[in-house]
Each structure stands twice: as structure tokens, then as C-alpha cells.
């Protein structure tokens, strides 16, 4: 047995699992994250997969990855660079080396590093010999051969046997991070509940990986990441898409309005539809429509009958839904439109993240067509913002667009489990049967919301539709003055939502040298960069916006008293443009990245320092 | 589908709105509206349970002209809105008013999919073979060669027969009526309402302004006996002034035979079976066009099979019985959770 020369205690570690799409790296990744959560680490994960289902094996295009960031300290992003890289083949190595820290531990499946393999990956020379791995702690593990010999006794077919290799990888990491093997074994038993014949072989491979790590000299270093300081209580690991789906369910339960999701599959929003399609027991109906238009239209129909109507999509789908959003605006029906942003235009970068649908959400419709726009800022708070979107939609009788993005949707983080009864109540503006006072477009004097009278209710028959309606009575009207009044009413109704949402917060001093402004999914990176600079003594603050339209009431005050302001976003500057039109008194610098990738903390810090040092 | 209940009978006047119906005088739409108002009180459904949905077009103004719950939606999308309404509340009697442009052009996709799913919505397709509201452009049902505002040299497109499209989508109910025959309309609308599943009723509707008399060769007084075949389930398919003609078989095809001629007797005339799930005959009937055949009217197809909402309800009941997760708090606590002390 090799002696462990050193146990290194770390505040946080980033592990990247990379291999062919079929190598099961997503599973190794989630197994490792669950195990870390069990021992109380804070965590954030991000899968990174190609848009092709099975791109050619062994090529860069086919590399699928899963990054896990665990910490004793607070963890807000999946991390910039990896401390440990698992590369199942040369392509995985090549694609990830530049995202790996100098001196990192790199575990490779040596069985896949012959000339055949490295040429496929685009290497002309053997990467193990060309000096490119110098300075790294390279662990050459015969993962394929050892896995094969381990499972030989179970009589699995070759394909199934190959699939257990990810457990070898997991085993190595259990040793490396000093993890309890029981957790891994339980994970496997749970995972293969429906295929008990796979449980034993997978556990055997897991142990083989562990034993291998323990016996080889190269693994003389172990890492220790102690439990996080994050509060006490019950937590779960949740992705943004799952949290979005569950937030809608919570709003449905709290409002007493059954949930109806009309949707059409599109990356990276599909999991919302999938997740809700298994929620029939919670009275949720999912309608997989023939296209995005039918998806939203069926949801509008559902809202008309008194359900919580919702639709989920991504950029190209939002474009198709534009006309129907206008219909929900003019009929003043509640509707939640979840748009999981991805790189555009057109099909663009389907599996990559971007924040470039902001203008589309705000303005991408014909006519004066105001809607409320919210943006979630972490995977877990997609739950809260989906809930709030539904609450605002129902109480203010309006469509609400919730923006998330590919990064939030697929990423996950540890989340303190809330109780439904602790969420703000939702009060639908329903009408009593035979209410003689009911008029379709009579408004609440404070919120300007109209009432929700449902087909089937006695004495409330009325008609809604896309033609302009007379104020109060709801009769079709082309009267010029009435149209202007109705346009202004609809705009004012959205504006008044600012009376019902929280004030914008600032992380840091209300007066600083540099105010960093972000919105939505960039929160983790911006927060970490700003926090680290604050700790280094810089005068820097962060305002991360989640209520986009209307903006919080104190937005102008938030902008005041800073020497400079910089708006950081993953697009060409859409929020900056919006702020310039809404709060024109100030100058806004911009930092934009349009690579389909999230911000790196390091690049943000470099940029902010540059500005701070000029002041 | 008609929910059972004891309610005071409504009258056609109960469905009138107290403002003007703005279709052109003489438009076929008026007759359809009046038939529908006479149909609804006979269905035994409380008046607040009716919902009329539509797309955009002259015909799609329908919901504004009838005092029920109503939804005038987007061009072509009425079928999707109606689907959401019916699936959300199967207790409602949901009707869709749509035009040939609305359903066959921009809404073609939604049209075939509502039929395929067999959601219990009653569709009234106003086929005037022209775009009325936009003032006279050709539609997907305009006869080939027609001169219209956008086809000054005659259309060079093959028209759809809505029935063909419906059969191709596995529709469970298809009927055809003419706007000049209120008795036929009411009879058929009642059957459409009673049918469980999507019912499609094509109304051959006249647009006096942009396509006047387009159906005249079917509906005209002098020709109608010769050119209309009114179908009734279980009855021989006879037509002609003295019912002297009938549909007979010639190999796998139908032809028109005259009783007493070429050895054709009444026994040779085929009996209409609207209920046969296998739809070849219904397809053939729906395709019959002048001059070789009379045009089939009445209920061409009416087959009972699974209805979307019913299947869905079964799945919901089963899921509730199966799952131990009864509320969102249960859901939040399900699966892997981690206790941090
Ligand atoms: C998205 C969109 N495209 C085009 C139109 C214009 N438009 C309104 S009605 C119509 C055609 C209506 O024809 P049809 O459905 O046959 O109804 P009719 O007026 O003949 O009853 C068109 C093209 C529209 N309202 N919306
Ligand atoms: S234009 Fe034609 S279809 Fe439209 S209302 Fe006039 S007659 Fe009817």
C-alpha cells in the first residue's frame, strides 16, 4: 500500500469530468456532487455537452463534460478552472486542458491514449510525450482494462460492461477525497433500482477504482474539503430547470389554481416540460403541443378557464410565441412564459448560454405590448422567481416572462429546502357567481388588474379577444380615445407592479468607486469577483437585477453615489441600453462576453481592477 | 359530450347579444348563427357552460355575436386555444368557429392536430372558399383557376378538400352542411355536439361580397336535388328529385347508378355506415365532387373512440393513486436530501 504523503486541506475544489458523450461523465459528476453534499460541502455544478447526441467518438466535438465545484467556503459558481481533471480520452484532455489549473491532478484512461486515439483528437504528437502535461500531476489509470477484468465474472455484455467505467472514475475520486464508500454504494443501489442486475457489477467497479488509487504511488496526495459553513438544516441539490418547474407547482398549490403547461421541446428548456409531465399526481397537466405557438395558445386557453397557464421555451420559441403573448396582454389573462436563453440568433448555440433575449422579452411584439419581466439569478432561485412570476401573473392579470439561461437551467446548487406555507400567499382576483357588478374590464383601483371570471360561472358570460375593447364593458371598440386609454391602462398596470416587488439591493457600500451592475444568471460570477475584490480592499459594490420590468422603485438611488458604473452581461449590451433609456442620468460602462460561455471570475476581476486603478 | 343535468331551458334569445352583428347583409354567417342559437337550447346544457372560440376572419367574429363565454383569438390558432380550454375544463361545451383561411392555411397545423388528438371540441368551418376579411384573396379551398385579387390570371394551386384533410388526420366526426338549409344545419349541429371527440362540420358558406354564389352549383334551387346527397346513417345513399339515383359499388370504387337502368336496383344502392372506424368509405364520400358525383352532405363519419380528456383524466387518477407525494412539501422532501448540522 502506498503511503499517503500528504493530506491537503482545501477551501474549495473544482473537478471536471470529461469523456465521450457515451462515457457517463454526467453520472460520475452528479454522483460526486451528491456525495459531497452528503458530507456537507457547499456545491455548484455545470454540465457541458455537445448539441449532437452522439458526435463521432473520440473527437473534440463529441466531448461531454461535467464540472463540480465543492467547498468548505461558500460556492457560487461551478468554478473557472479545474483542480482535478478526469479525461477519458485524448479529445477530452485536449478540449479541457486550457480550463485546467497549473499543477492540477489529471486522471486519464491510459487505455485510450494510443496513436489512433490521439490523432482522432487532432494531436499530431503523443500528448503524453510532447511536454504539454509538464507541471501537472498526471495519473495514468488503465480504467478500461481494469473495469473489464472486474466485471468479467458478472457476465455482462460488452456495452454494459463498458458503461460501468464511470464507476471506476468515481472510485478513484472517493479515495482522492477521502469519501465514505457507503455513500457511493447507496447511490448505485438507488440509481439501478429498476435494474438490480447492474448493482453488484457497478459496486465492484467502484471498489476497483478505489483500490487502484490506494495502491498506486502516483496518488500520494489526498484532498480534504471540510463541511461548509452554510446554515443548518435540510438541503437538496437542484438544477435551474427543476427548480423552475417546482416553483410553478408551488404557485399552483398556493393559489389554488391547477397548473397547465403547454409547451414544445427545445434545448435547454425541455427538462421543464419533462419534469412537469411526471407531476400529474399534483394536478399538473402538461400538453406537448404541435409547436410553440400551440403551446402558448393552449396555455392561454387554460388561463381563460381559471388555471395557472404556463409555457416554457428558449429563444427561437419565444420568437414564435410573440403574437400570442400580445393576445394575453390584450385579454389581460395570467400567463407565465419561461424563456431559457441560449446563444442566438436563429438556432445559434443551442446548448450554450447567453443573455441575448432581453430585448426580445421586453419589446419583441407588435403594438404597445408591455409585460412584466423577471430574471432568476441562480439555479436554485429559479424556484422563487418562477413562483413570483406566477404570483404577479395571477394577481395582476398579465403575462409575465421569466428569463433564465442555459447556465442556470443545467447548473445545480445546494438549496435550503423551503416550506410552501412560508412563501408569500397568492390571491387570484376571482369573482362570485352572479356578481351584478362584474364587468370584464373593470379594474382594481390600486393594481389596475381586471377580475377573472371563469367559463361555467353563472351570470358572468363575457367575451375576450384580440380586438381592442371598450374600457370597463369589454365591448369591441375602435374609438381613438378609448384605444389610447386602454394602451395607457395596460402600461400603467405593469408599471404599478413596482409597488409590489422588493427594492433593489446592493452588495457592498451604497457609495463606492465602482458599481458593478448585472442581471439574471451572471450573479455567481459577479458576486464572487466583487466579494474577492472587496476583501482585497477595493471600493466596489454589486447590484444584480432580477426584476427587469418594471425595475424596482429605488433603481435610481441605487445608481447614485458611485464614481463609475459598469454593466456586465453575456450579450452586446442589452441591459445597458435599457438602463440608459430608463435611468438616463448616469453613464454606464459595459463589459460584454458573447462566446456562449459564462463569465470567469478571473476575467471580471481583471476588468474591474483595470477600472478601479484608473479612478 | 353533454353533461346531464336538470336546468331551466334556455331560448335562442338568451344567446343574443345586445349590440349589432356586423356581417354584411346576406352573408351566410347570419344563417349559421341563427341555427346555432336554435341548437344550443336543445342540448340540455346550462348556458354558462358554452364557450365559443375562434381565430381571425369574418367567420371568426362569431364569438362576439353569441352571448356565451367567448374567445376571439389569433389567426389560425383558435384550435390550440380551444384545446387548452377543453382539456382544462372538460365540463364545458367548447365550440370553434373558423374560416377556410384560418384553418386550412395559417392554422393548418393546429387543425390536423386537434383532430388527431380527438379533443371534444365542436368545429364549425365556414368554407366560403375565399379570404373575406382581407377582401377577396384566394384561400387554400379556392377552386383551381379562380380569378381573385391575388390571382388575376387564375390560381395555379390545387385546393384542399377539408374532409380529405380531416380523414387524413383520423377525424372521428365529419359532416358537411349548406348555409341555406337551416333544418340540415340544426340536425347536424346537434349530432356534432352529442359526439364525443372532435366534431368537424364544414359549412358551405356564401360570401356575397367576394365570392358570391361559389356554392351555387350545389345549393341552387334547380340543381340541388341532382347535386346533393344527404347522408343518414343506416339509410341507402339515394338522391335525385325522386330519389332515383344512388351510390353503388364498382370494384373498389363508388359510382352513381340510376335505379332501373343498367341493371341497378334499390338493393344495389349502398347503405351509409357513418360509424365504421375503418374510414376508406368516408374518405371516398368526402371526396366526391361535381360533375361525376353529387356532393355528400350530412354526417359522413361519426365514430366513437378514445377521447383525449378522458384518457388524461384516467392517467391523473392513476398517478394520484400511485404516488405518495401528495403536495409540494412532500415533493420538496422527496429523493435525496442532505441534513447539515
Ligand atoms: C398573423 C396574421 N396574418 C394575417 C392576418 C390577416 N387576415 C385576417 S383574416 C384573414 C383571412 C381570413 O380568411 P378566412 O379564414 O377564410 O375567413 P373569412 O374572413 O373568409 O371568414 C387574413 C389573411 C391576420 N389577422 N393575422
Ligand atoms: S365579406 Fe363575405 S364573409 Fe365577410 S361578412 Fe361580408 S359576406 Fe360575410
GROMACS .gro file of N, CA, C and O and ligand atoms in nm, chain B residues 23-24 27 58 128 132 205-210, ligand 2:
model
   56
  638UNK      N    1  -7.178   4.137  -3.977
  638UNK     CA    2  -7.152   4.075  -4.106
  638UNK      C    3  -7.233   4.147  -4.213
  638UNK      O    4  -7.338   4.206  -4.185
  639UNK      N    5  -7.187   4.139  -4.340
  639UNK     CA    6  -7.261   4.202  -4.450
  639UNK      C    7  -7.402   4.143  -4.456
  639UNK      O    8  -7.421   4.025  -4.431
  642UNK      N    9  -7.481   3.774  -4.588
  642UNK     CA   10  -7.368   3.683  -4.562
  642UNK      C   11  -7.421   3.552  -4.504
  642UNK      O   12  -7.512   3.552  -4.421
  673UNK      N   13  -6.378   3.694  -4.106
  673UNK     CA   14  -6.518   3.735  -4.086
  673UNK      C   15  -6.587   3.632  -3.999
  673UNK      O   16  -6.651   3.665  -3.899
  743UNK      N   17  -6.606   2.952  -4.726
  743UNK     CA   18  -6.656   3.038  -4.836
  743UNK      C   19  -6.554   3.044  -4.949
  743UNK      O   20  -6.568   3.120  -5.044
  747UNK      N   21  -6.237   3.647  -4.672
  747UNK     CA   22  -6.336   3.754  -4.668
  747UNK      C   23  -6.283   3.880  -4.601
  747UNK      O   24  -6.280   3.987  -4.661
  820UNK      N   25  -7.044   2.802  -4.712
  820UNK     CA   26  -7.100   2.932  -4.675
  820UNK      C   27  -7.079   3.031  -4.788
  820UNK      O   28  -6.973   3.034  -4.851
  821UNK      N   29  -7.178   3.111  -4.810
  821UNK     CA   30  -7.167   3.209  -4.919
  821UNK      C   31  -7.111   3.341  -4.867
  821UNK      O   32  -7.152   3.391  -4.764
  822UNK      N   33  -7.015   3.393  -4.943
  822UNK     CA   34  -6.967   3.529  -4.917
  822UNK      C   35  -7.024   3.615  -5.029
  822UNK      O   36  -6.977   3.607  -5.143
  823UNK      N   37  -7.128   3.693  -4.996
  823UNK     CA   38  -7.195   3.771  -5.101
  823UNK      C   39  -7.105   3.874  -5.165
  823UNK      O   40  -7.126   3.915  -5.278
  824UNK      N   41  -7.005   3.917  -5.092
  824UNK     CA   42  -6.924   4.028  -5.142
  824UNK      C   43  -6.808   3.982  -5.232
  824UNK      O   44  -6.787   4.035  -5.340
  825UNK      N   45  -6.736   3.882  -5.188
  825UNK     CA   46  -6.613   3.848  -5.261
  825UNK      C   47  -6.617   3.715  -5.336
  825UNK      O   48  -6.526   3.685  -5.412
  958LIG     S1   49  -6.710   3.981  -4.662
  958LIG    FE1   50  -6.813   3.793  -4.713
  958LIG     S2   51  -6.772   3.655  -4.546
  958LIG    FE2   52  -6.724   3.860  -4.475
  958LIG     S3   53  -6.910   3.930  -4.376
  958LIG    FE3   54  -6.920   4.001  -4.587
  958LIG     S4   55  -7.026   3.841  -4.690
  958LIG    FE4   56  -6.964   3.756  -4.499
   0.00000   0.00000   0.00000
